[in-house]
Amino acid sequence: MEKRTHNCGELRKEDAGKEVILNGWVDRIRDLGGIKFILLRDRYGFTQVVFDPEMKDLYQKALTLSPEYVVSVKGKVSKRPKDAVNPQMPTGEIEVHAMSLTILSESETPPIYINIDDEASEELRLKYRYLDLRRPKMQKNLILRHEIAQNIRGYLNSLNFLEIETPVLTKSTPEGARDFLVPSRIKPGKFYALPQSPQLFKQLLMVAGMDRYYQIVKCYRDEDFRADRQPEFTQIDLEMSFVDEEDIFKVTEGMLNKSIKEAIGTELPFEYDRMTYDEAIDTYGSDRPDRRYGMEFHDITEIFLTTNFRVISSAIKSGGVVKAFKATGLAGRFSRKAIDQYVEFAKSQDLGGLIWIKVEDGIKSSILKFCPNEVISTVNHLSAENGDLILMAVGESISTSKALGKIREKIISEELTEAEGIDILWITEFPMFSFNEEENRIEAEHHPFTMPDLEDMSQYKESDPLRIKSKAYDLVINGFEIGSGSVRIHRRDIQNEVFQLIGLSKEEAEAKFGFLLEAFKYGPPPHAGIALGLDRLVAILAGANSIRDVIAFPKTASGSDIMTGAPSEVSQQQLKELKLSLIKGEKEEK
Amino acid sequence: MEKRTHNCGELRKEDAGKEVILNGWVDRIRDLGGIKFILLRDRYGFTQVVFDPEMKDLYQKALTLSPEYVVSVKGKVSKRPKDAVNPQMPTGEIEVHAMSLTILSESETPPIYINIDDEASEELRLKYRYLDLRRPKMQKNLILRHEIAQNIRGYLNSLNFLEIETPVLTKSTPEGARDFLVPSRIKPGKFYALPQSPQLFKQLLMVAGMDRYYQIVKCYRDEDFRADRQPEFTQIDLEMSFVDEEDIFKVTEGMLNKSIKEAIGTELPFEYDRMTYDEAIDTYGSDRPDRRYGMEFHDITEIFLTTNFRVISSAIKSGGVVKAFKATGLAGRFSRKAIDQYVEFAKSQDLGGLIWIKVEDGIKSSILKFCPNEVISTVNHLSAENGDLILMAVGESISTSKALGKIREKIISEELTEAEGIDILWITEFPMFSFNEEENRIEAEHHPFTMPDLEDMSQYKESDPLRIKSKAYDLVINGFEIGSGSVRIHRRDIQNEVFQLIGLSKEEAEAKFGFLLEAFKYGPPPHAGIALGLDRLVAILAGANSIRDVIAFPKTASGSDIMTGAPSEVSQQQLKELKLSLIKGEKEEK
């Protein structure tokens, strides 16, 4: 093989006259007046190679080329004639006049297009991932991912963080999502679990005095994969000692701002906005609002305090509120039928009903005939103009806000085009606990290692634990929860109280987390941390629709790797060694 | 909490007069004439803090401190009196006179010493890993590991390598070591496997045109853990397109030389020595020789060509050789009893016998009476001097060399102290195949994706496949195989031939590696790569006895995490969801 002297993206007019060797893929073949033009491609770019029919043997060989052949070409760099310069291509001022050609590898016609952005079906793309990844757009995504990751490392290294690897074969401590299990052969009947996060290990590293830890690390959740999730995903995981949430905010902001600026040039705010959880629910009905779409909620209870309209007045009397938001310019999209669908959706969100007001050739509303004055006041209060739509609901404040939040999100995803720019903010003061209706028990909203607000804790521990706030925070970008973290508990007594409140008996707590409680006996430092989802972060920065587009070898929604055929059946011998048997009659569900 | 203004390793005499806050662990407490001296520790170092008995309340509080308490101390930096300067400590010219003290966290008496290098039992160290890791020596190891990894990244990034993550939930393709399996819940009866290496994925990334890939990545092998192995270990994994082995050598040498120099200052040779596999077996009886101990083998068959000693002459007549090596200065250690043990060991290595010559007050030898002249010639040929020992054996060349190689290794590990310095070399031209006696079949010596020597292949494919050499290479450091790589097959026809030679039927090859064969249809580039063991590399550089000392949370020889109790039993509910049952009566083996 003749090794390349240059890659396919680097020759410029200054190189004219040089003899070079290029290696790469045949991207396109053109024939112009008997001359063959080959566009040669590699990760770095494209270079045009010219085969002159006067060099007969060479030309004959060039005739055998097809797209995706891999070749080594020796040739001379020439400036292109003026009218042939291609300003779109970094190498567009030159071409290489071939002197010799070696075919390194042939190719059948690929099942998907490499050089047209018309995408094949997701299934074909995953099956022939090695071809899908040849597409410049996909290569750009993986390069961006690489750069973001390396920039993040560089930033954290400069702040004395240590990247420390934590185990992948860990202990199963079911809490939150379902664990992937790994049967032990040496200890039959026992299992490792793949980590859902390195949470406990990073806390133990703080107890170990490592001071500042990070890791860009795979985590695993055996969830029912919906909505663009992956069973294995990558976190930027960090933890610091002797700090509070302000330090975590500062490091995270610095890390993202620097690494994103270096990778794509985008400047993020020096400090990100902050919003408490309560404020976010109140204003957007969501703890991960995408503020680029506006549609803030207004509490307009006051307008309806004196209304005669029974449905509303009785709701207010029993403590309810009236909340409304304005969808600018959307009145036209909301036909009677469309509104009916939203009303149905509202009911599925446990809203009694959805009230609408359209400002469109006057004012139309589902409640116009019951309380025309209040409708007009609402339109004025929200400064609604011709073409605007107002949606409203009545009821208990939090549940009404959350339901309206779902309606707002439905409008964003179904009625609006993707907004420009990056909206980034911290959501703070999350509740410590939430109520799991299904299991009829209190559970940790973030995780049970989160430091509760200690005043709340002593005040509401017995009477109303759901009122206890925590030192947990999320980082939200464009409506996605990109990061989640907290100040951690570093006191055994508080940790035990939290375990108790989520219904873990002393014995269970000991069996699952005894090593953590034990570690807390020996001088644990105060510490806090955060984990950010790298896949989603890069997807947002790349403008990709799915995190699959920024993962080299992703899995399908059902957790399959279509290319390799994983998961697959294994031999009886393998199962026997693990002392496992399959429960019969329960083969793969169709 | 009062946040630190400085860490415990950074104050110098220039800081005298400053008011500072330090956070850290109480390492030691001394009382000198009523004054309390506290040595405060963190990852960055130690600082002495002084509590003056005249500040009564503060002093009383200081009296409650015990080792491993976590504190925040505010105080004033003072130069130490001349006679109190400690030149061993970077902060030894100053001390901090405490003005206030906050106890952030208390500690019971730790079960292992933090500040004495007298090591606790391995079991205690693993159980209380978070305390073991507080020891400065262990912190230094993890910092070195971090630095090596980051330096390697920096070097590869500068050469246009992309770090690309490959899947952890992959397909089981039993070949080589045993896979760890992960049952799929969504597809009951099917399993993922944890990767033994990202081999196929990195080759597919080359097919995908990614050109230069690397990853510092966990790999998994369910072996019977012996000798300082871990079920999960970390590889520096890289692959390049359009290259041959020379490029891999160059990148690896540059990467190691630069990252090791930056981390610990040690300079390695610009180019590493190379030795073919045959030469290594011939000279050291091993494909991973540690040349620091000398003891090269000599073929002294010629000396014995005319001997009357039947045992030797008959062996030579049937094609055997006589091989000998000299253990300088070891004659004294080899008593009759010690020699007997080595003779026994030789027999266990299928050697007919082990011949010895001692130069010690004249010449002694097990064969002196049978062939005194040849013994003397041997002594002269090997330039043996008083105090030296010569060990020899007779037989078929390769097996005799390998057996002598085991004896040489036994002498190194049992009779000699650890040599200084770093011996690093490439072993090249490995055989393509080896014979698996147990399964009575030919298998791949490296792996079946290694490019065979194509001339050998066409010459010996039918007649003697074991003679076929390959384009595989190992990197050996101080007798450890640190790296292993090869030029890969990128042609479907050759790949199929190799599969056939290792006894994989067309159907099996298709079922296991069909996706690779399919990928080779579409213009795969020539490519080559290597994987290096990060754990062992860092252990050698750190001078650690075991790779466990450079892994934050290692497992025991039986794959247990003593601290967390992994692997552990899981709930019936978890097994039920996976449609698995345990084969009864086969609980953990004692």
XYZ file of N, CA and C in Angstrom, chain B residues 325-469:
435
model
N 21.630 -21.710 30.068
C 21.762 -20.299 30.444
C 22.486 -20.179 31.764
N 23.044 -19.017 31.950
C 23.882 -18.769 33.113
C 23.152 -17.837 34.072
N 23.059 -18.277 35.348
C 22.490 -17.416 36.380
C 23.654 -16.869 37.189
N 23.996 -15.625 36.901
C 25.202 -15.039 37.493
C 25.086 -14.941 39.011
N 26.103 -15.521 39.688
C 26.185 -15.364 41.143
C 25.206 -16.193 41.938
N 24.479 -17.084 41.268
C 23.423 -17.810 41.993
C 23.854 -19.202 42.464
N 25.097 -19.584 42.211
C 25.528 -20.938 42.603
C 25.270 -21.173 44.086
N 25.578 -20.151 44.896
C 25.452 -20.292 46.343
C 24.024 -20.555 46.794
N 23.054 -20.032 46.056
C 21.647 -20.207 46.457
C 21.129 -21.590 46.108
N 21.876 -22.298 45.239
C 21.345 -23.580 44.769
C 21.985 -24.752 45.499
N 21.491 -24.980 46.703
C 21.876 -26.163 47.460
C 21.369 -27.394 46.716
N 21.823 -28.548 47.143
C 21.327 -29.783 46.551
C 19.795 -29.839 46.594
N 19.256 -29.417 47.765
C 17.803 -29.471 47.936
C 17.089 -28.511 46.969
N 17.655 -27.309 46.875
C 17.043 -26.325 45.977
C 17.089 -26.819 44.538
N 18.226 -27.402 44.174
C 18.350 -27.922 42.812
C 17.325 -29.024 42.563
N 17.171 -29.891 43.564
C 16.181 -30.966 43.422
C 14.788 -30.412 43.119
N 14.446 -29.312 43.814
C 13.126 -28.712 43.563
C 13.009 -28.212 42.122
N 14.080 -27.629 41.633
C 14.055 -27.147 40.245
C 13.992 -28.313 39.265
N 14.671 -29.421 39.599
C 14.607 -30.600 38.730
C 13.168 -31.128 38.674
N 12.526 -31.146 39.846
C 11.115 -31.563 39.887
C 10.264 -30.644 39.021
N 10.508 -29.337 39.190
C 9.751 -28.346 38.425
C 9.963 -28.550 36.926
N 11.237 -28.850 36.565
C 11.552 -29.081 35.153
C 10.728 -30.244 34.614
N 10.602 -31.284 35.431
C 9.824 -32.439 34.977
C 8.362 -32.055 34.767
N 7.841 -31.182 35.658
C 6.446 -30.756 35.502
C 6.276 -29.946 34.218
N 7.379 -29.435 33.696
C 7.326 -28.688 32.436
C 7.660 -29.593 31.242
N 7.583 -30.912 31.470
C 7.842 -31.889 30.412
C 9.283 -31.895 29.908
N 10.191 -31.469 30.747
C 11.609 -31.632 30.420
C 12.046 -32.992 30.955
N 12.879 -33.703 30.154
C 13.391 -34.979 30.640
C 14.202 -34.788 31.910
N 14.953 -33.734 31.965
C 15.760 -33.491 33.155
C 16.386 -32.125 33.075
N 16.964 -31.717 34.193
C 17.611 -30.419 34.248
C 19.068 -30.651 34.650
N 19.968 -30.210 33.786
C 21.386 -30.384 34.061
C 21.928 -29.110 34.682
N 22.761 -29.279 35.721
C 23.299 -28.072 36.347
C 24.815 -28.116 36.409
N 25.413 -26.958 36.341
C 26.856 -26.797 36.541
C 27.046 -25.639 37.505
N 27.778 -25.890 38.575
C 28.093 -24.808 39.505
C 29.570 -24.502 39.395
N 29.892 -23.227 39.293
C 31.298 -22.827 39.373
C 31.482 -22.274 40.779
N 32.042 -23.104 41.628
C 32.110 -22.746 43.050
C 33.234 -23.598 43.630
N 34.371 -22.987 43.905
C 35.556 -23.757 44.306
C 35.767 -24.886 43.292
N 35.958 -24.541 42.081
C 36.046 -25.540 41.020
C 34.698 -25.728 40.364
N 34.602 -26.767 39.601
C 33.375 -27.001 38.844
C 32.662 -28.224 39.373
N 31.353 -28.044 39.676
C 30.527 -29.176 40.065
C 29.413 -29.276 39.044
N 29.007 -30.522 38.778
C 27.922 -30.652 37.809
C 27.279 -32.018 37.926
N 26.003 -32.050 37.565
C 25.289 -33.330 37.584
C 25.800 -34.267 36.490
N 26.544 -33.718 35.508
C 27.025 -34.593 34.426
C 28.557 -34.599 34.348
N 29.203 -34.140 35.429
C 30.663 -34.011 35.387
C 31.335 -35.353 35.124
N 30.806 -36.377 35.753
C 31.472 -37.663 35.595
C 31.198 -38.301 34.237
N 30.154 -37.860 33.562
C 29.833 -38.457 32.260
C 30.573 -37.772 31.112
N 30.755 -36.472 31.232
C 31.381 -35.756 30.115
C 32.085 -34.500 30.623
N 33.183 -34.709 31.357
C 33.886 -33.579 31.987
C 34.366 -32.541 30.980
N 34.843 -32.965 29.821
C 35.355 -31.997 28.852
C 34.255 -31.061 28.356
N 33.119 -31.652 28.067
C 32.006 -30.841 27.567
C 31.529 -29.854 28.640
N 31.563 -30.303 29.895
C 31.167 -29.407 30.980
C 32.099 -28.198 31.024
N 33.385 -28.488 30.917
C 34.359 -27.384 30.965
C 34.172 -26.457 29.760
N 33.954 -27.035 28.586
C 33.703 -26.212 27.397
C 32.476 -25.328 27.604
N 31.453 -25.897 28.228
C 30.237 -25.122 28.471
C 30.529 -23.933 29.383
N 31.245 -24.218 30.453
C 31.609 -23.137 31.380
C 32.361 -22.038 30.636
N 33.272 -22.434 29.803
C 34.032 -21.443 29.047
C 33.152 -20.709 28.051
N 32.317 -21.484 27.350
C 31.462 -20.877 26.327
C 30.542 -19.817 26.932
N 30.055 -20.075 28.129
C 29.143 -19.114 28.764
C 29.884 -18.114 29.645
N 31.214 -18.177 29.608
C 32.034 -17.267 30.432
C 31.607 -17.284 31.888
N 31.306 -18.470 32.399
C 30.872 -18.560 33.789
C 32.055 -18.379 34.716
N 31.824 -17.628 35.780
C 32.892 -17.372 36.742
C 32.509 -17.910 38.101
N 33.433 -17.791 39.015
C 33.177 -18.337 40.341
C 31.890 -17.750 40.919
N 31.006 -18.621 41.415
C 29.738 -18.170 41.979
C 28.580 -18.315 41.003
N 28.882 -18.609 39.734
C 27.805 -18.684 38.736
C 27.216 -20.085 38.658
N 25.983 -20.112 38.211
C 25.265 -21.370 38.023
C 24.860 -21.470 36.560
N 25.023 -22.658 35.970
C 24.530 -22.878 34.608
C 23.444 -23.943 34.672
N 22.321 -23.669 34.029
C 21.270 -24.685 33.931
C 21.105 -25.039 32.460
N 20.888 -26.315 32.181
C 20.853 -26.793 30.798
C 19.762 -27.831 30.634
N 19.325 -27.981 29.409
C 18.405 -29.075 29.112
C 18.597 -29.517 27.672
N 18.099 -30.687 27.387
C 18.287 -31.309 26.085
C 16.927 -31.721 25.547
N 16.712 -31.507 24.267
C 15.451 -31.969 23.693
C 15.076 -31.168 22.466
N 13.841 -31.337 22.035
C 13.332 -30.620 20.872
C 13.419 -29.117 21.161
N 13.850 -28.361 20.175
C 14.264 -26.980 20.421
C 13.200 -26.094 21.091
N 12.011 -26.027 20.492
C 11.020 -25.068 21.001
C 10.508 -25.440 22.385
N 10.155 -26.723 22.562
C 9.603 -27.106 23.858
C 10.672 -27.004 24.943
N 11.926 -27.317 24.584
C 13.008 -27.192 25.559
C 13.208 -25.724 25.944
N 13.173 -24.864 24.958
C 13.308 -23.436 25.246
C 12.186 -22.947 26.150
N 10.958 -23.359 25.827
C 9.819 -22.885 26.624
C 9.916 -23.377 28.068
N 10.347 -24.630 28.223
C 10.469 -25.173 29.573
C 11.580 -24.442 30.325
N 12.709 -24.217 29.657
C 13.785 -23.457 30.301
C 13.312 -22.041 30.626
N 12.427 -21.516 29.765
C 11.871 -20.183 30.008
C 11.101 -20.129 31.324
N 10.349 -21.209 31.608
C 9.601 -21.268 32.874
C 10.570 -21.312 34.049
N 11.679 -22.052 33.854
C 12.668 -22.151 34.929
C 13.326 -20.787 35.155
N 13.605 -20.123 34.059
C 14.182 -18.783 34.167
C 13.237 -17.845 34.927
N 11.938 -17.932 34.620
C 10.970 -17.065 35.293
C 10.849 -17.398 36.780
N 10.949 -18.694 37.077
C 10.872 -19.120 38.483
C 12.072 -18.554 39.254
N 13.223 -18.570 38.617
C 14.416 -18.010 39.267
C 14.232 -16.507 39.493
N 13.682 -15.824 38.481
C 13.465 -14.373 38.612
C 12.522 -14.066 39.765
N 11.434 -14.845 39.837
C 10.450 -14.475 40.861
C 10.851 -14.962 42.242
N 11.636 -16.027 42.311
C 11.908 -16.588 43.634
C 13.308 -16.313 44.158
N 14.269 -16.094 43.274
C 15.654 -15.996 43.754
C 16.228 -14.589 43.634
N 15.578 -13.724 42.867
C 16.194 -12.425 42.601
C 15.342 -11.285 43.145
N 15.977 -10.176 43.471
C 15.218 -9.002 43.860
C 14.795 -8.262 42.588
N 13.718 -7.489 42.720
C 13.157 -6.754 41.589
C 14.238 -5.883 40.934
N 14.382 -6.038 39.634
C 15.383 -5.242 38.923
C 14.913 -3.801 38.780
N 15.872 -2.914 38.588
C 15.557 -1.494 38.396
C 15.238 -1.228 36.922
N 14.650 -0.089 36.683
C 14.512 0.397 35.310
C 13.363 -0.225 34.550
N 13.243 0.179 33.314
C 12.145 -0.282 32.468
C 12.717 -0.948 31.227
N 12.346 -2.200 31.025
C 12.732 -2.911 29.803
C 11.515 -2.994 28.905
N 11.625 -2.408 27.738
C 10.444 -2.333 26.872
C 10.823 -2.806 25.479
N 10.033 -3.681 24.901
C 10.337 -4.149 23.540
C 9.092 -4.686 22.839
N 9.202 -4.684 21.527
C 8.158 -5.273 20.690
C 8.500 -6.727 20.403
N 7.516 -7.595 20.503
C 7.650 -8.956 19.992
C 6.806 -9.009 18.723
N 7.409 -9.452 17.635
C 6.720 -9.389 16.334
C 6.604 -10.780 15.709
N 5.884 -10.819 14.610
C 5.755 -12.047 13.811
C 5.286 -13.243 14.623
N 4.236 -13.022 15.376
C 3.628 -14.130 16.121
C 3.089 -15.173 15.165
N 3.059 -16.432 15.592
C 2.362 -17.423 14.768
C 0.891 -17.038 14.646
N 0.296 -17.354 13.525
C -1.114 -17.040 13.298
C -2.016 -17.949 14.128
N -1.597 -19.211 14.224
C -2.453 -20.191 14.903
C -1.675 -20.908 15.994
N -2.399 -21.512 16.915
C -1.768 -22.432 17.854
C -2.699 -23.627 17.991
N -2.183 -24.667 18.604
C -2.980 -25.880 18.706
C -3.526 -26.019 20.113
N -4.838 -26.081 20.224
C -5.487 -26.270 21.508
C -5.579 -27.762 21.787
N -4.653 -28.254 22.645
C -4.565 -29.697 22.914
C -5.887 -30.217 23.482
N -6.444 -29.428 24.426
C -7.652 -29.862 25.117
C -8.807 -30.112 24.152
N -9.002 -29.143 23.257
C -10.133 -29.256 22.342
C -9.716 -29.863 21.006
N -8.418 -30.223 20.903
C -7.903 -30.887 19.707
C -8.234 -30.132 18.423
N -7.968 -28.824 18.465
C -8.258 -28.044 17.267
C -7.312 -26.840 17.176
N -7.203 -26.341 15.962
C -6.397 -25.145 15.732
C -7.190 -23.926 16.166
N -6.528 -23.016 16.875
C -7.214 -21.761 17.205
C -6.315 -20.585 16.857
N -6.910 -19.410 16.874
C -6.135 -18.208 16.554
C -5.236 -17.870 17.734
N -3.959 -17.602 17.464
C -3.041 -17.267 18.554
C -3.405 -15.904 19.140
N -3.575 -14.897 18.327
C -4.067 -13.607 18.823
C -5.597 -13.594 18.783
N -6.154 -13.317 17.666
C -7.590 -13.483 17.446
C -7.803 -13.629 15.958
N -8.968 -14.134 15.562
C -9.143 -14.509 14.158
C -9.268 -13.328 13.203
N -9.097 -12.100 13.697
C -9.196 -10.938 12.821
C -7.819 -10.402 12.447
N -6.801 -11.165 12.872
C -5.404 -10.800 12.609
C -5.026 -11.179 11.182
N -4.310 -10.288 10.519
C -3.872 -10.567 9.152
C -2.737 -11.592 9.176
N -2.928 -12.724 8.492
C -1.824 -13.674 8.394
C -0.786 -13.156 7.391
N 0.418 -13.683 7.485
C 1.411 -13.449 6.441
C 0.873 -14.121 5.172
N 0.646 -13.337 4.134
C -0.093 -13.887 2.984
C 0.723 -14.925 2.220
N 2.059 -14.773 2.200
C 2.887 -15.797 1.552
C 2.805 -17.116 2.301
N 3.010 -17.030 3.624
C 2.859 -18.229 4.467
C 1.503 -18.877 4.231
N 0.505 -18.030 4.159
C -0.872 -18.512 4.061
C -1.042 -19.375 2.818
N -0.536 -18.863 1.685
C -0.749 -19.646 0.461
C 0.149 -20.883 0.458
N 1.298 -20.794 1.132
C 2.232 -21.921 1.117
C 1.822 -23.042 2.076
N 1.362 -22.660 3.285
C 1.169 -23.680 4.335
C -0.285 -23.929 4.731
N -1.207 -23.218 4.082
C -2.613 -23.299 4.480
C -3.085 -24.742 4.588
N -2.730 -25.529 3.568
C -3.180 -26.921 3.558
C -2.239 -27.807 4.370
N -0.927 -27.621 4.122
C 0.046 -28.586 4.627
C 0.361 -28.417 6.113
N 0.498 -27.171 6.568
C 0.976 -27.001 7.937
C 0.600 -25.613 8.454
N -0.680 -25.419 8.707
C -1.148 -24.072 9.066
C -0.444 -23.507 10.299
N 0.075 -24.379 11.159
C 0.726 -23.863 12.367
C 2.023 -23.119 12.034
N 2.528 -23.290 10.802
C 3.740 -22.572 10.398
C 3.456 -21.147 9.925
N 2.167 -20.846 9.765
C 1.826 -19.524 9.225
C 2.082 -18.433 10.264
N 2.877 -17.457 9.871
C 3.114 -16.306 10.740
C 2.009 -15.286 10.529
